[in-house]
Every structure is written in C-alpha cells, then in structure tokens.
PDB file of C-alpha atoms in Angstrom:
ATOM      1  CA  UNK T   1     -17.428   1.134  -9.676  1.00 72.00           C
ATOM      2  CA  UNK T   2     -18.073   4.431  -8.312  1.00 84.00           C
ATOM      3  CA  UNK T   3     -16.333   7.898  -7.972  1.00 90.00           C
ATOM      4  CA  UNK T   4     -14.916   7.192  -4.504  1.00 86.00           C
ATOM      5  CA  UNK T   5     -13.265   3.796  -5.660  1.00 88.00           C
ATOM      6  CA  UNK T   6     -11.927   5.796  -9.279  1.00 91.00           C
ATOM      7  CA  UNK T   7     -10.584   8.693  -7.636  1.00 92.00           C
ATOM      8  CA  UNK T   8      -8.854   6.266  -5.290  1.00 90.00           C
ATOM      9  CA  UNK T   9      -7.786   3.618  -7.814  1.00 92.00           C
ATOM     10  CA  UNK T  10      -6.145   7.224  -9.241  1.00 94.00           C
ATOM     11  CA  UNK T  11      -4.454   8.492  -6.114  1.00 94.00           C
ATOM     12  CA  UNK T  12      -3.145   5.114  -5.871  1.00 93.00           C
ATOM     13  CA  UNK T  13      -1.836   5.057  -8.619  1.00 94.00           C
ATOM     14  CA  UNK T  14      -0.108   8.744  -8.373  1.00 95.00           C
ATOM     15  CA  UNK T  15       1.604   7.248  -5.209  1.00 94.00           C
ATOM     16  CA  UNK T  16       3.198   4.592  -7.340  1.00 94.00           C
ATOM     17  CA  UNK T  17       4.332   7.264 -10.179  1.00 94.00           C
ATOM     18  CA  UNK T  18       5.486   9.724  -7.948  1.00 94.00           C
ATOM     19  CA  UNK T  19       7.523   6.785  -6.003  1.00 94.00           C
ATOM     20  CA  UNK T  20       8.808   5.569  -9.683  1.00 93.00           C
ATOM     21  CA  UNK T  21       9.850   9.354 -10.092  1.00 92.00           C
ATOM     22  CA  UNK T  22      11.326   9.804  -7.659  1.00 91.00           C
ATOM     23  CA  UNK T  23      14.080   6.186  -8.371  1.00 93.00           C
ATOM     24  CA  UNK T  24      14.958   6.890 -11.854  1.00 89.00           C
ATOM     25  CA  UNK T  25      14.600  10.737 -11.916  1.00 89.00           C
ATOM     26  CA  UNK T  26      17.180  11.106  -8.662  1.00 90.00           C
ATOM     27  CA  UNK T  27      18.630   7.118  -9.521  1.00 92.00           C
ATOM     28  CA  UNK T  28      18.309   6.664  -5.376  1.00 92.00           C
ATOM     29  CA  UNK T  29      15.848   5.265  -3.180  1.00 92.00           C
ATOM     30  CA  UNK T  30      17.144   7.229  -0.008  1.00 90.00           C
ATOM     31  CA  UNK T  31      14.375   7.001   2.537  1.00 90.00           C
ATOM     32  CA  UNK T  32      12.262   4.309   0.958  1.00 94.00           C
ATOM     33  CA  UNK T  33      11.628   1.483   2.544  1.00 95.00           C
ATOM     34  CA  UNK T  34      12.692  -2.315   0.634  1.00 96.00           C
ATOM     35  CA  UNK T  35      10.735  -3.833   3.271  1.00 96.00           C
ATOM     36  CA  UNK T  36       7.570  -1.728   2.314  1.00 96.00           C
ATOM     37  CA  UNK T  37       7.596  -2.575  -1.004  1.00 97.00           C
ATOM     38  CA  UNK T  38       8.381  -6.233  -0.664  1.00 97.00           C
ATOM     39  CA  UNK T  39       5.029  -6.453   1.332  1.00 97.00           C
ATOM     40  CA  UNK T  40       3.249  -4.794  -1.875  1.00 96.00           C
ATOM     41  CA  UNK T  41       4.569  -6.812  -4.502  1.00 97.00           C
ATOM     42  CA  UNK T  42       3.405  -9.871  -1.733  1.00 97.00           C
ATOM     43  CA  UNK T  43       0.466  -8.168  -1.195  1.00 96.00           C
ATOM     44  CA  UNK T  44      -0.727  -7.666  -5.093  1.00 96.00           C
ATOM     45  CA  UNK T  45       0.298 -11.533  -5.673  1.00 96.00           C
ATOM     46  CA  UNK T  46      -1.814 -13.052  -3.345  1.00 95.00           C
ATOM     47  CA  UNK T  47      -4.596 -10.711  -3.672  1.00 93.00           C
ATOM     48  CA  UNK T  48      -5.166 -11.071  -8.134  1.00 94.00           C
ATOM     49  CA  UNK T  49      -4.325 -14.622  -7.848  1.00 91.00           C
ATOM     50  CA  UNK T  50      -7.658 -15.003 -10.093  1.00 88.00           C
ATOM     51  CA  UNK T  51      -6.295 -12.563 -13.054  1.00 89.00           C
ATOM     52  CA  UNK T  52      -6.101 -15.390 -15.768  1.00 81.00           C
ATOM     53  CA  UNK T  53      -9.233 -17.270 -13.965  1.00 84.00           C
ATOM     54  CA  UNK T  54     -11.986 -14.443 -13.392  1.00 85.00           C
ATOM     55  CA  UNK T  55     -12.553 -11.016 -16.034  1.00 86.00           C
ATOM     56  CA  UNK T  56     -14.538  -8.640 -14.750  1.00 86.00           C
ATOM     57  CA  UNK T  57     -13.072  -5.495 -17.021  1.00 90.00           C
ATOM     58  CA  UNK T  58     -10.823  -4.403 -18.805  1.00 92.00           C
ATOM     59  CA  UNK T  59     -10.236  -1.456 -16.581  1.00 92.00           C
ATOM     60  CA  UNK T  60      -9.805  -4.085 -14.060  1.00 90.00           C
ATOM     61  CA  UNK T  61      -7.329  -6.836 -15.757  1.00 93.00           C
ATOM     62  CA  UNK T  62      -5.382  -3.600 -16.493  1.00 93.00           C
ATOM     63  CA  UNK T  63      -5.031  -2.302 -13.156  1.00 93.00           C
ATOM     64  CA  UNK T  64      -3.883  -5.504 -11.734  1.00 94.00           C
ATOM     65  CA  UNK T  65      -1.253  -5.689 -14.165  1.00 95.00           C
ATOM     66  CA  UNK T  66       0.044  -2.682 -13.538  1.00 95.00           C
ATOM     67  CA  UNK T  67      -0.466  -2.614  -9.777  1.00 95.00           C
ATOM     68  CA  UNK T  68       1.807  -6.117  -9.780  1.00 96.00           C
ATOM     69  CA  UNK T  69       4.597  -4.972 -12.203  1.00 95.00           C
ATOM     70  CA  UNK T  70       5.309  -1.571 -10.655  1.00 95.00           C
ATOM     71  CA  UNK T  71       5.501  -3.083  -7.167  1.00 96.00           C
ATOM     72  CA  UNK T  72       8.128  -6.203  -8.798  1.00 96.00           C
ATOM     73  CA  UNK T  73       9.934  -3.134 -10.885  1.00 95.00           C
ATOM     74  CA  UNK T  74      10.365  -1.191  -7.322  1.00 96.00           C
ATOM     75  CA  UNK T  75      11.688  -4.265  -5.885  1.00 96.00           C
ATOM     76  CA  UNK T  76      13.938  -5.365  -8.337  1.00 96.00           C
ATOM     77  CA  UNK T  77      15.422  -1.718  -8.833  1.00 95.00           C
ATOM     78  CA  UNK T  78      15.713  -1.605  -4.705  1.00 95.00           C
ATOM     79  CA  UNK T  79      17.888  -4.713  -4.905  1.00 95.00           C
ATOM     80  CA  UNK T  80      19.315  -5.256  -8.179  1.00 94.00           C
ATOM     81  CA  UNK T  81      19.635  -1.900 -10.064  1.00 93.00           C
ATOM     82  CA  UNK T  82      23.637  -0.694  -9.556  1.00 92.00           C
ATOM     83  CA  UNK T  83      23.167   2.417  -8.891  1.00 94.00           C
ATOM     84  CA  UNK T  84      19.825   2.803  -7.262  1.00 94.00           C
ATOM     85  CA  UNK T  85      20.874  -0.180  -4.812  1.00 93.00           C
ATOM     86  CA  UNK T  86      23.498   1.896  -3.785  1.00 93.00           C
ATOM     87  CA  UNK T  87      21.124   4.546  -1.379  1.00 93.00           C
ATOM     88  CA  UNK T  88      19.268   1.846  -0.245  1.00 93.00           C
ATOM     89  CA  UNK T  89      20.326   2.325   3.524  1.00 89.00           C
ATOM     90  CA  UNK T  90      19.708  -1.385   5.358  1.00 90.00           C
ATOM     91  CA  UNK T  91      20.584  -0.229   8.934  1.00 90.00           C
ATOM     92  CA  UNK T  92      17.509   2.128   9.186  1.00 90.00           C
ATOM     93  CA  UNK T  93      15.070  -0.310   7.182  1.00 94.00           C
ATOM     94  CA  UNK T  94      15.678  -3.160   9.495  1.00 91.00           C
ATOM     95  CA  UNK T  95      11.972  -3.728  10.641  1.00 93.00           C
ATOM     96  CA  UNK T  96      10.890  -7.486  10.910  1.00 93.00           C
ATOM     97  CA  UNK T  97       8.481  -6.884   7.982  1.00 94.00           C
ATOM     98  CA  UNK T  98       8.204 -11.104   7.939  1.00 94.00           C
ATOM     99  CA  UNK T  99       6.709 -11.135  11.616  1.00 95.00           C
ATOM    100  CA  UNK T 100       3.977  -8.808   9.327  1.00 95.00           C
ATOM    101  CA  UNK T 101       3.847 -11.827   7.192  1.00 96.00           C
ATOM    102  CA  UNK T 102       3.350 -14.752   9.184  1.00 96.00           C
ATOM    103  CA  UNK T 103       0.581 -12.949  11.575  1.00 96.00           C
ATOM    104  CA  UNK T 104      -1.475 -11.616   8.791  1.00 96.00           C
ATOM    105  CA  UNK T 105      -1.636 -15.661   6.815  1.00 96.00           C
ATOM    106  CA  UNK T 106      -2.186 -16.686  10.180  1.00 96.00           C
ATOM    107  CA  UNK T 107      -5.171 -13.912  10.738  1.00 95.00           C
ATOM    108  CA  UNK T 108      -6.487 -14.994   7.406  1.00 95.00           C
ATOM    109  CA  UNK T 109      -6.229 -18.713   8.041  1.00 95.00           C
ATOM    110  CA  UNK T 110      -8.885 -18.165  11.113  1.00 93.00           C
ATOM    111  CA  UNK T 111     -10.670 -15.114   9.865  1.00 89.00           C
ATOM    112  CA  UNK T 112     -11.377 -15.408   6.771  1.00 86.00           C
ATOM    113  CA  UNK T 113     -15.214 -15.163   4.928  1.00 82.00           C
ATOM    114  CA  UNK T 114     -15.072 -18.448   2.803  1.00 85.00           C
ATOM    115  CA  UNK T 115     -12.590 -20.936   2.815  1.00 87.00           C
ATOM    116  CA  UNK T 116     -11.194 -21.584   0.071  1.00 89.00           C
ATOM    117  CA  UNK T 117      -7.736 -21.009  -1.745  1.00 88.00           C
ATOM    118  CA  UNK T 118      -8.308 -17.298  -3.211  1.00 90.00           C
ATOM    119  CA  UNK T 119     -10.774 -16.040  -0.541  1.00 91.00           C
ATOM    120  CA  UNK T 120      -7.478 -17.167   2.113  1.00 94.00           C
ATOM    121  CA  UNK T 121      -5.159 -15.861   0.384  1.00 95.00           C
ATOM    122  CA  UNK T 122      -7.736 -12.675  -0.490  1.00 93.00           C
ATOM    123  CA  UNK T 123      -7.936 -11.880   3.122  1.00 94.00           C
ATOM    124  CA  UNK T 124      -4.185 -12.333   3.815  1.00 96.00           C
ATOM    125  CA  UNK T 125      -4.038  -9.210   1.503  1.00 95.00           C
ATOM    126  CA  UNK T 126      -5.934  -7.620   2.767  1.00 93.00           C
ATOM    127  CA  UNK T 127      -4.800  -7.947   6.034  1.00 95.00           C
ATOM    128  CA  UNK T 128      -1.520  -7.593   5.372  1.00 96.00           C
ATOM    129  CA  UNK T 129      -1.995  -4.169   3.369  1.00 94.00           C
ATOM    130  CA  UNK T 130      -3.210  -2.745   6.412  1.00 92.00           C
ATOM    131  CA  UNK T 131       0.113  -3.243   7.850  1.00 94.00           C
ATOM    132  CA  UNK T 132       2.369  -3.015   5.060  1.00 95.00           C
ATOM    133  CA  UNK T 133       3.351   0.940   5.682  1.00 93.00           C
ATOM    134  CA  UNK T 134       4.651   0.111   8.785  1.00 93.00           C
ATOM    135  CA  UNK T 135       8.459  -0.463   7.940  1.00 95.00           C
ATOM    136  CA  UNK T 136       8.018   2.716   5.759  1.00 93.00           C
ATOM    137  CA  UNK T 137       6.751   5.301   8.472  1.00 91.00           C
ATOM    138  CA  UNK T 138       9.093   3.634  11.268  1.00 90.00           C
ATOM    139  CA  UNK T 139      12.424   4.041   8.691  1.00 91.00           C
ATOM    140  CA  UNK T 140      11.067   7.677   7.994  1.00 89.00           C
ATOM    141  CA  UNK T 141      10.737   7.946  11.652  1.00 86.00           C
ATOM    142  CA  UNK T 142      14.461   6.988  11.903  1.00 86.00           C
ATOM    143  CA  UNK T 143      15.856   9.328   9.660  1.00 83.00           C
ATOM    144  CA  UNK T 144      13.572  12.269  11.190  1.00 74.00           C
ATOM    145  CA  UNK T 145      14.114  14.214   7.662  1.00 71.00           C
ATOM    146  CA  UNK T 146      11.743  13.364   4.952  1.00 81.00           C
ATOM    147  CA  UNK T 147      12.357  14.319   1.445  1.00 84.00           C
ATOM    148  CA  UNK T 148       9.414  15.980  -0.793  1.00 84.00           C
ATOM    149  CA  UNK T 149       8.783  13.113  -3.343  1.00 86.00           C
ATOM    150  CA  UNK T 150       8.714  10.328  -0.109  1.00 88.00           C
ATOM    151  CA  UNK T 151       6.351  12.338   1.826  1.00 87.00           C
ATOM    152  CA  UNK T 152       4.336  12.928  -1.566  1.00 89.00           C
ATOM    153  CA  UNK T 153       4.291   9.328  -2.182  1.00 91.00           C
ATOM    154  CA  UNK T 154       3.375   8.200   1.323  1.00 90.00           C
ATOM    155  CA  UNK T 155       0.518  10.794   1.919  1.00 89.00           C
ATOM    156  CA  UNK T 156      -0.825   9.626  -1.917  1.00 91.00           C
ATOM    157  CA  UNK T 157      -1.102   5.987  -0.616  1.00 89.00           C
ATOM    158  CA  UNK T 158      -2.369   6.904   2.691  1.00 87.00           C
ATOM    159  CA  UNK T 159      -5.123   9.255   0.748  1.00 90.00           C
ATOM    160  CA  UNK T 160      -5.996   6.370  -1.453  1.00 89.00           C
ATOM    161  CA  UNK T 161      -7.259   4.108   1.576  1.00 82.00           C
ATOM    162  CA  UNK T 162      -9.180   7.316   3.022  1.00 84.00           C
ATOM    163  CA  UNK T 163     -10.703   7.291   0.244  1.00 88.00           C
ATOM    164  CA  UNK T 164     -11.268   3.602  -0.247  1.00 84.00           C
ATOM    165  CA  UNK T 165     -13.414   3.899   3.221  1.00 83.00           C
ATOM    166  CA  UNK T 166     -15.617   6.277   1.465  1.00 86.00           C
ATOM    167  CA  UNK T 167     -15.876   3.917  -1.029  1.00 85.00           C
ATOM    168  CA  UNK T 168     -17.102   1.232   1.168  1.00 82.00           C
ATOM    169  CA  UNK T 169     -19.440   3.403   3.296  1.00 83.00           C
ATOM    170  CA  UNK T 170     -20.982   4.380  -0.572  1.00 85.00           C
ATOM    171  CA  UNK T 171     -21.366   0.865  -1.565  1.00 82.00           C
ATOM    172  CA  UNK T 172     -23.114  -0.388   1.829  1.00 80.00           C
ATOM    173  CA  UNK T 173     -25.988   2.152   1.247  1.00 83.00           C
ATOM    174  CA  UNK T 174     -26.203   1.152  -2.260  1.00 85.00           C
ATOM    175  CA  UNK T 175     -25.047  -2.644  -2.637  1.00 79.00           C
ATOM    176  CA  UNK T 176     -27.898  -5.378  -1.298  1.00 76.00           C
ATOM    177  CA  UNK T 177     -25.547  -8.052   0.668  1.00 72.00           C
ATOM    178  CA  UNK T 178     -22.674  -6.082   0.887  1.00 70.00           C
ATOM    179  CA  UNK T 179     -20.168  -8.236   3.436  1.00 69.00           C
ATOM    180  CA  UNK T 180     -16.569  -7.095   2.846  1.00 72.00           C
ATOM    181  CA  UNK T 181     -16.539  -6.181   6.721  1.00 80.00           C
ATOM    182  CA  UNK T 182     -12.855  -7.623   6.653  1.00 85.00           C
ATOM    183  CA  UNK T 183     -11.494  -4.708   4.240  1.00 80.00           C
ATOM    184  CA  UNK T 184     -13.321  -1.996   5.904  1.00 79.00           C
ATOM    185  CA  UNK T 185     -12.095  -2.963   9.164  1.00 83.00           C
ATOM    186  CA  UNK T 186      -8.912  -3.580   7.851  1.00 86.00           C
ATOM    187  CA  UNK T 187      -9.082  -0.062   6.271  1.00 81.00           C
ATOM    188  CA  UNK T 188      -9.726   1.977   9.203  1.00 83.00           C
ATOM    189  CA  UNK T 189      -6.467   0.326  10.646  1.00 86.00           C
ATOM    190  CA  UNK T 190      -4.883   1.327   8.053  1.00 84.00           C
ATOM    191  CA  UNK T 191      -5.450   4.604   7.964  1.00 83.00           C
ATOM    192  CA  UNK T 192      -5.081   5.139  11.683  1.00 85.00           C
ATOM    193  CA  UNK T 193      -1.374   3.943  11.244  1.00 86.00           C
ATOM    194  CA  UNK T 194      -1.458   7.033   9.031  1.00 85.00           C
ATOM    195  CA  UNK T 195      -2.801   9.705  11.077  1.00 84.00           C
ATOM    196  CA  UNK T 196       0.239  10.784  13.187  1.00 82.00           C
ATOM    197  CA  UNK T 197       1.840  11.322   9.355  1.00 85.00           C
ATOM    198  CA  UNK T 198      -1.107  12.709   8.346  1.00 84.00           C
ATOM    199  CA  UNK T 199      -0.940  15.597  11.285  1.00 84.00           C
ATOM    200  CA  UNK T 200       2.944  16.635  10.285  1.00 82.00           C
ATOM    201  CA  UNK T 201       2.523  16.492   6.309  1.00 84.00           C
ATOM    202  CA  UNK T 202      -0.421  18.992   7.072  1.00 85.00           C
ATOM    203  CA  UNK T 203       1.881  20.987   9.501  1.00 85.00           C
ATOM    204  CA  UNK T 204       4.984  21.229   7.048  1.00 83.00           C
ATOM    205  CA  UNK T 205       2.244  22.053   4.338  1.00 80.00           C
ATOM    206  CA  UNK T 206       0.586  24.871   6.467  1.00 81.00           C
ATOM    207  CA  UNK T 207       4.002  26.590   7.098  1.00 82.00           C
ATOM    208  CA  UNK T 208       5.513  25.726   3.993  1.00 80.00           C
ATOM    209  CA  UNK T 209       8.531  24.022   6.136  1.00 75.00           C
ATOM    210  CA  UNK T 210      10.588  20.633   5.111  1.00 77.00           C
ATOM    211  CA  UNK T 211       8.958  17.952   6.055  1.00 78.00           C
ATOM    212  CA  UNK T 212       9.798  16.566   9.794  1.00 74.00           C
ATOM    213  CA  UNK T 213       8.904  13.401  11.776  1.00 74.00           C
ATOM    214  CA  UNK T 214       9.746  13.271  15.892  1.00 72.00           C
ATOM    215  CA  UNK T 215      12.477  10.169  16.334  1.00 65.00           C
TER     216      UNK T 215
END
C-alpha cells in the first residue's frame, strides 16, 4: 500500500458513488452505458476469484466486496429495476462489448505471467479493464450531450487509473522483483482511451460550459 494506490482505491470508489447517485437520486440511467458496467461486474469476478482462498487485509477483503456488489447492484438496477430500466436507451448502447470479451480471454490465454487458473483469469481482468470504457465513451459520443453526474463519474474512473500508473511507477523504485508489466501496460492503454475525454471535461470545466463530446 501506498498513497498513490489509496488515493486511487478512493477516486475509484467516488466514481462508483457518484454513478450510484446519480440512479437512485434521478431513478434513470440516461447516458450510462449497460454494456460498461456488465464488463465491470465481469471484470471484478474474474479478477478476486481468490477472496475466500487468499487474505491479505481487511482493507482488502472489504474492497473487493464492495467493488463486486456495486458493479452487480448497477447491473441489476440497469436491467431489472422498473423504473430505472426505463431510461436505459439500447439503440445508442449497442457496442459489441462481447467482441471485448472474447479478445481480452484470448489475450490472457497467450499472454499471461503464470499459468494457472487465477493468474489467467487475473490477466483477462486486467486486460479487459483496459477496454471496458469503451461502450461508455462511444454511447456518450452518440448522444454528443453529457450530463454533470456521467461526466463526473467517467472522469473519477479515468482519474483512478492515472493514478494507478503512479502507483506502479512508485512501487518499481521501491518493490525488489516487481513484474506486473501486464497492468502497467494495460494501464497506459487505458488511460489513453481517456485522453480525448480528458481534453473536453477540462474545456467545459475551464469555461464553465455543459459538457460536450464531437459525434
């Protein structure tokens, strides 16, 4: 543990609040992606497949728990709740998030550091975390207009990975035998896929204007 992994472990986990906000203070999910947040939940699952198997902290156990029941809660309320379900707007989310899917196991099968069970399905998380935004930003691209709580939530998660990175770059000057190459690469993908949302957020901050994306 360090401050760069905390502080992003909290930004993280502002991006999930302000997303759970924004669904059962307004009761709609206008703008938010299903797709998105179905490759969370998969991504959470696969990743702290060794939560009953392997305690490292309490801090940790806890943050699993609640990083894998927020992203089921989002799902469920995204597809099940009656009146949330209702916003949920299927022509503009219609991005083959399972294509994501199937190339990231795939990736993981053949790049992987060990193999075995949880260090496959470990980098399939990974992997596929780095691309999990995309159905998100390319829906928000769609509509053009983003609301204030959306854009909140999606700079939040795209402000925890930048600071994950830091937290890497911390630990390899640190850490003896420090090898998780495949989530700092992974990482810096992710946070490109960011940057063009990056450079508007910080132009509708700067002039205090709604928040626009080009179609």
């Amino acid at each position: 543990m360090n401050i760069f992994r905390f502080v992003g472990d909290m930004t993280h986990l502002i991006s999930i609040l302000v997303l759970l906000l924004k669904i059962y203070a307004t009761k709609s999910c206008s703008g938010i992606s299903l797709k998105t947040q179905e490759l969370y939940a998969l991504v959470f699952l696969a990743r702290y497949l060794d939560l009953f198997t392997d305690f490292i902290s309490v801090y940790n156990t806890v943050m699993k728990l609640v990083f894998i029941g927020s992203s089921l809660a989002i799902v469920w309320c995204m597809r099940f709740h009656r009146v949330v379900r209702r916003s949920y707007d299927r022509q503009l989310d219609n991005f083959r998030h399972y294509l994501l899917v199937g190339a990231c196991f795939l990736l993981a099968l053949l790049v992987h550091e060990k193999f075995t069970f949880q260090e496959i399905f470990w980098a399939f998380s990974i992997y596929l975390e780095a691309v999990a935004i995309v159905p998100q930003l390319v829906l928000l691209q769609r509509s053009g207009n983003v609301d204030n709580l959306t854009g909140q939530y999606v700079f939040f998660l795209g402000a925890y990975r930048a600071l994950y990175i830091l937290n890497w770059i911390y630990r390899y000057f640190t850490e003896q035998h420090f090898t998780r190459w495949i989530s700092c690469f992974s990482g810096l993908v992710q946070t490109a896929l960011y940057a063009d949302f990056f450079y508007y957020y910080f132009i509708s901050w700067k002039t205090n204007a709604k928040l626009q994306l080009p179609a």
